[in-house]
PDB file of C-alpha atoms and ligand atoms in Angstrom:
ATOM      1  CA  UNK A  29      27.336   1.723  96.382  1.00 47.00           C
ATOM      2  CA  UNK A  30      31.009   2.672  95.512  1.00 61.00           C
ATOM      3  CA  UNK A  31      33.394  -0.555  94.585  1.00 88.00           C
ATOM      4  CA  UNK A  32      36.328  -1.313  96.597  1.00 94.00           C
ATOM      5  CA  UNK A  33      39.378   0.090  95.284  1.00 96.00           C
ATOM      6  CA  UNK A  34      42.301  -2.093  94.066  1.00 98.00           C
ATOM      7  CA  UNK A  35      44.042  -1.765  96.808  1.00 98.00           C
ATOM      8  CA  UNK A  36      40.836  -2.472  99.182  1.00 97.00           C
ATOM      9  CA  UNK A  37      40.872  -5.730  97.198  1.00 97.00           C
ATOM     10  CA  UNK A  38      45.011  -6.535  97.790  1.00 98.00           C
ATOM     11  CA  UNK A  39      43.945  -5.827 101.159  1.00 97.00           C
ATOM     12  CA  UNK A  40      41.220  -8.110 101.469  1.00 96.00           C
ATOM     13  CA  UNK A  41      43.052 -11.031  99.782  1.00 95.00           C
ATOM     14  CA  UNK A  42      41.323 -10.906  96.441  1.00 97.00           C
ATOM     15  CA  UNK A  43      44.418  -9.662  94.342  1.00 96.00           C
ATOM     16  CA  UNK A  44      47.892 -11.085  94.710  1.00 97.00           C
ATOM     17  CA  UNK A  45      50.566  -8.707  95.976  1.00 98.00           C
ATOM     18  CA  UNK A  46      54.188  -8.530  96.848  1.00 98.00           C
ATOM     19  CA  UNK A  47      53.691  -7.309 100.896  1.00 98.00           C
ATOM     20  CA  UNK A  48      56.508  -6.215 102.428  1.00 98.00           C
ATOM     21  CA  UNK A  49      54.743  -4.504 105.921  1.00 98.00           C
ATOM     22  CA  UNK A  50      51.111  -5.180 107.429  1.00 98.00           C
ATOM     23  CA  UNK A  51      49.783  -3.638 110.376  1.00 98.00           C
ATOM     24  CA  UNK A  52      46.336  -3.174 111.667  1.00 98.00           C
ATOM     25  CA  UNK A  53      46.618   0.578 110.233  1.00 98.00           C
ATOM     26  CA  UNK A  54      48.164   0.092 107.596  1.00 98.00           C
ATOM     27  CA  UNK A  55      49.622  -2.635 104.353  1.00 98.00           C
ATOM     28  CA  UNK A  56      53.336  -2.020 102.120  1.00 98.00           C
ATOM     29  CA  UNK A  57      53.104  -3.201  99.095  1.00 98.00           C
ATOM     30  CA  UNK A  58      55.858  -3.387  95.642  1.00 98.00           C
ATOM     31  CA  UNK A  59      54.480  -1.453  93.153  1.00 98.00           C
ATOM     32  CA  UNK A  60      53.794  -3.612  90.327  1.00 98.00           C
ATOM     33  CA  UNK A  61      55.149  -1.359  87.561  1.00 97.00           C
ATOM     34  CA  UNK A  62      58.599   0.757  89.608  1.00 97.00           C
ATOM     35  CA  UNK A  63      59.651   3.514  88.383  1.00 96.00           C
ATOM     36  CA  UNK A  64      62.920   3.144  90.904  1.00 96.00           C
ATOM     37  CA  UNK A  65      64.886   0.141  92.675  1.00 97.00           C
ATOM     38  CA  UNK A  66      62.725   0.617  95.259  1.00 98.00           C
ATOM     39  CA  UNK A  67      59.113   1.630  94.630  1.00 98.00           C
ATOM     40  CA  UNK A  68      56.325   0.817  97.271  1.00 98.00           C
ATOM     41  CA  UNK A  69      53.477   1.752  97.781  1.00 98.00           C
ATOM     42  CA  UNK A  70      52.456   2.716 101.722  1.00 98.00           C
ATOM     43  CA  UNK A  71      48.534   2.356 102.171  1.00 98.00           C
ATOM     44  CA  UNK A  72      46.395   3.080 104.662  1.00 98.00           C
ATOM     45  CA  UNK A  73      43.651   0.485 105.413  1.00 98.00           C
ATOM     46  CA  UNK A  74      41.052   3.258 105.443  1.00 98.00           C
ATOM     47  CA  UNK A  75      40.022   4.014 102.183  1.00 97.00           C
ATOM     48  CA  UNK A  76      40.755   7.630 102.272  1.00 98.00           C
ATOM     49  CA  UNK A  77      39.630   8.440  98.135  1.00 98.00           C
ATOM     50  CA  UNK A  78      42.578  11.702  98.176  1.00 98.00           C
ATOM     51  CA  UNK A  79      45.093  13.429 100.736  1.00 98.00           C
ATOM     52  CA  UNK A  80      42.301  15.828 100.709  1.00 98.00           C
ATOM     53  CA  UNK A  81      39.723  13.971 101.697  1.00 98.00           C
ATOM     54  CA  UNK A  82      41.536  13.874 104.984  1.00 98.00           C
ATOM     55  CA  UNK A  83      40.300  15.505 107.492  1.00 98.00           C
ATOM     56  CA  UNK A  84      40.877  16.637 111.004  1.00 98.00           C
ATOM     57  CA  UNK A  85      40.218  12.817 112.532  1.00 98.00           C
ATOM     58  CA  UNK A  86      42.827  11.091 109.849  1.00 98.00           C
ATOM     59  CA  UNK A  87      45.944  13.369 111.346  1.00 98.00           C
ATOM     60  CA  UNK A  88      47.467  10.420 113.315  1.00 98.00           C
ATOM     61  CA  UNK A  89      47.391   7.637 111.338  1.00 98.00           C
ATOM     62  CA  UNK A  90      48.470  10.451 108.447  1.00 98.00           C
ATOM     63  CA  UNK A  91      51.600  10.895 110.420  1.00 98.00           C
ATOM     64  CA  UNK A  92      51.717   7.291 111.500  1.00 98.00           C
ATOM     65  CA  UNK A  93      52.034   6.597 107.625  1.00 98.00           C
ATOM     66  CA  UNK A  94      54.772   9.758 107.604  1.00 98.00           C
ATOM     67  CA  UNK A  95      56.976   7.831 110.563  1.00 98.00           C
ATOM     68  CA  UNK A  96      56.222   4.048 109.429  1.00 98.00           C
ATOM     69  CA  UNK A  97      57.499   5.864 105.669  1.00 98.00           C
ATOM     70  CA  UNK A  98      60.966   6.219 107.228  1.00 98.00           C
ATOM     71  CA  UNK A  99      61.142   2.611 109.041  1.00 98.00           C
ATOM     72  CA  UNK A 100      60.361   0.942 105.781  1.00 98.00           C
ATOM     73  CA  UNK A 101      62.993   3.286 103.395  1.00 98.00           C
ATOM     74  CA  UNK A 102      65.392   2.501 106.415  1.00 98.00           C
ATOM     75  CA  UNK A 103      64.833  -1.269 105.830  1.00 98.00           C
ATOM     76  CA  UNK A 104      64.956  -1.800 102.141  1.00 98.00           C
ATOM     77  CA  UNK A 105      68.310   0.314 101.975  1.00 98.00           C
ATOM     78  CA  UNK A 106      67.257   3.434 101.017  1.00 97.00           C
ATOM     79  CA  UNK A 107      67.018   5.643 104.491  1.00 96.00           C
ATOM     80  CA  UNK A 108      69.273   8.101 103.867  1.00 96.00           C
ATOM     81  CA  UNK A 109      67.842   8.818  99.900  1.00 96.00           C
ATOM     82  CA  UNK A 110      64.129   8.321  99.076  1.00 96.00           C
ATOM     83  CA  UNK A 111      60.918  10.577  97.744  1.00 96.00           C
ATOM     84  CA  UNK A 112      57.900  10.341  99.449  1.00 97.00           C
ATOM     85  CA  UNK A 113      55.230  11.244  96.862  1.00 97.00           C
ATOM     86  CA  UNK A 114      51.493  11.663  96.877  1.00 98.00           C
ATOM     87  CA  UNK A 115      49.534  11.891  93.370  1.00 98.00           C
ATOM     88  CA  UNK A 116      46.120  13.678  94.557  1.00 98.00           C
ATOM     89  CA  UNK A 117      43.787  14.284  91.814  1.00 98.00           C
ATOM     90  CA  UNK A 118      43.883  12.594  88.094  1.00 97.00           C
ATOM     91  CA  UNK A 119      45.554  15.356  86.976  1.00 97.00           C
ATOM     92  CA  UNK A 120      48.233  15.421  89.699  1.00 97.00           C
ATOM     93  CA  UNK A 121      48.400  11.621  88.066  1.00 96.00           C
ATOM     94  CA  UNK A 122      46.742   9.842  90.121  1.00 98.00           C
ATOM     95  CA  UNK A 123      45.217   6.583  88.916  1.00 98.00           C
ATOM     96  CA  UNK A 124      43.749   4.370  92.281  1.00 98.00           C
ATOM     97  CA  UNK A 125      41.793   6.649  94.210  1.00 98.00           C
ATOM     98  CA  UNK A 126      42.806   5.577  97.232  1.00 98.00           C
ATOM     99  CA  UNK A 127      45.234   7.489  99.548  1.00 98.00           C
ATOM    100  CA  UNK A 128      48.991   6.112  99.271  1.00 98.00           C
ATOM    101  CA  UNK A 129      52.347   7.187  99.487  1.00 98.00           C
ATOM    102  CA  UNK A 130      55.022   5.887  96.350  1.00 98.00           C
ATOM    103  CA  UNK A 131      58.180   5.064  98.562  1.00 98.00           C
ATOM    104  CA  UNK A 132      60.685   5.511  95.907  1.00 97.00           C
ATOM    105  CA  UNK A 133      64.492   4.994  96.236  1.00 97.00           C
ATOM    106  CA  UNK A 134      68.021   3.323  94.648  1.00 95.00           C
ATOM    107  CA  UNK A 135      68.377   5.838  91.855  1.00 91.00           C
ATOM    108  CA  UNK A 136      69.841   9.214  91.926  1.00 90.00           C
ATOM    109  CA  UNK A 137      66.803  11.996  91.660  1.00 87.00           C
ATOM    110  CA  UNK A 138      67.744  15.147  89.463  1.00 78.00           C
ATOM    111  CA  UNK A 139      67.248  18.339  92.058  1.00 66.00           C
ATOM    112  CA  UNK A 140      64.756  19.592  88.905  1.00 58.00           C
ATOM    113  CA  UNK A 141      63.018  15.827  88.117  1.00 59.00           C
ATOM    114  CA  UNK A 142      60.253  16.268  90.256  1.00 57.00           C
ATOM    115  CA  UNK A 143      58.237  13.557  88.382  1.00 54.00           C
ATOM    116  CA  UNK A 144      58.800  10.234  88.317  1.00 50.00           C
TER     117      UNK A 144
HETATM  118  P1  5GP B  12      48.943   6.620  91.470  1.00 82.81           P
HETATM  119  O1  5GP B  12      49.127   6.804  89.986  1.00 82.81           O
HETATM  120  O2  5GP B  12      47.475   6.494  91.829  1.00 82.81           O
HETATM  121  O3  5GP B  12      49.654   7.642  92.319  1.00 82.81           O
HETATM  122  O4  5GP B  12      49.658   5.268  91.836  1.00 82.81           O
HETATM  123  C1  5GP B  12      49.052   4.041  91.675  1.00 82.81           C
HETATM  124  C2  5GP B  12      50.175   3.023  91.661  1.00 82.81           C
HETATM  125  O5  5GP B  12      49.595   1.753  91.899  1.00 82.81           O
HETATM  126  C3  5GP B  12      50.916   2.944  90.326  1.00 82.81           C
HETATM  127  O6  5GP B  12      52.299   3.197  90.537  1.00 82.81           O
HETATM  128  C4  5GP B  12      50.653   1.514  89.848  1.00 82.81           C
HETATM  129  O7  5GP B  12      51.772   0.931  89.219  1.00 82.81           O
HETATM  130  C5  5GP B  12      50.282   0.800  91.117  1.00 82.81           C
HETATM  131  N1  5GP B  12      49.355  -0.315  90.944  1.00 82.81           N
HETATM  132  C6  5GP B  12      48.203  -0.303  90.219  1.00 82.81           C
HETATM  133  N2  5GP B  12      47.599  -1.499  90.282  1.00 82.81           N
HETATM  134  C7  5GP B  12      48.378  -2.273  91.094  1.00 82.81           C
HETATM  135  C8  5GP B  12      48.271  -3.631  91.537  1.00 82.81           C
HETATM  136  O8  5GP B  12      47.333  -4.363  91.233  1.00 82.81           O
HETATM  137  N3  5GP B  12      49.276  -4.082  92.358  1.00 82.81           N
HETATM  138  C9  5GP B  12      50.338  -3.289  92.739  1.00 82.81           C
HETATM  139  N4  5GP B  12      51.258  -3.840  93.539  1.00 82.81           N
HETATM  140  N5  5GP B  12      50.457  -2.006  92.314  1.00 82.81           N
HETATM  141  C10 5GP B  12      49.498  -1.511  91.516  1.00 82.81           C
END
């Protein structure tokens, strides 16, 4: 049987987290270490391991996540200037397998920085 990932846990209650937006789809958290003024962390309550572990059946709330992105950048400031990024795989840097999308924002972003 596979644990519940850390953010499984947040979800569930049993780790403390800074939660800016809950739905029944969905949880925003603060990262706990930012990289930016603005770093959050959109995750689907699903406990999708990778973006490609996706599949065909995960394309709404996948573009629910896209649209609810937006909404939340729009309300912490940061609409009109914010990366969306996925890490998929540990060598992509990816440290909690499960999906989420970094929300980051309230720094200037070098056209050739494409890390964070
Ligand atoms: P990844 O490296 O998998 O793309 O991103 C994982 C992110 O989760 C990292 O930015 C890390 O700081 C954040 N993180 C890890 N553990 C926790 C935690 O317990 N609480 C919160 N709020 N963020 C966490």
């Amino acid at each position: 049987m596979s644990e519940d990932s850390i953010f499984t846990r947040i979800m569930n209650g049993e780790i403390p987290s800074d939660k800016v937006y809950e739905d029944d789809d969905c949880i925003c958290i603060k990262d706990i270490a930012p990289k930016a003024p603005v770093h959050l962390l959109l995750i689907p309550r699903k406990p999708i391991p990778r973006l490609v572990d996706a599949t065909a059946e995960d394309q709404a709330l996948l573009g629910k996540l896209m649209v609810k992105a937006g909404e939340i950048a729009n309300e912490h400031g940061v609409g009109d200037a914010f990366r969306l990024i996925v890490n998929n795989g540990e060598q992509a840097g990816q440290t909690v397998f499960h999906l989420h999308l970094h929300i980051l924002g309230g720094k200037l972003f070098s056209e050739s920085q494409l890390g964070f």
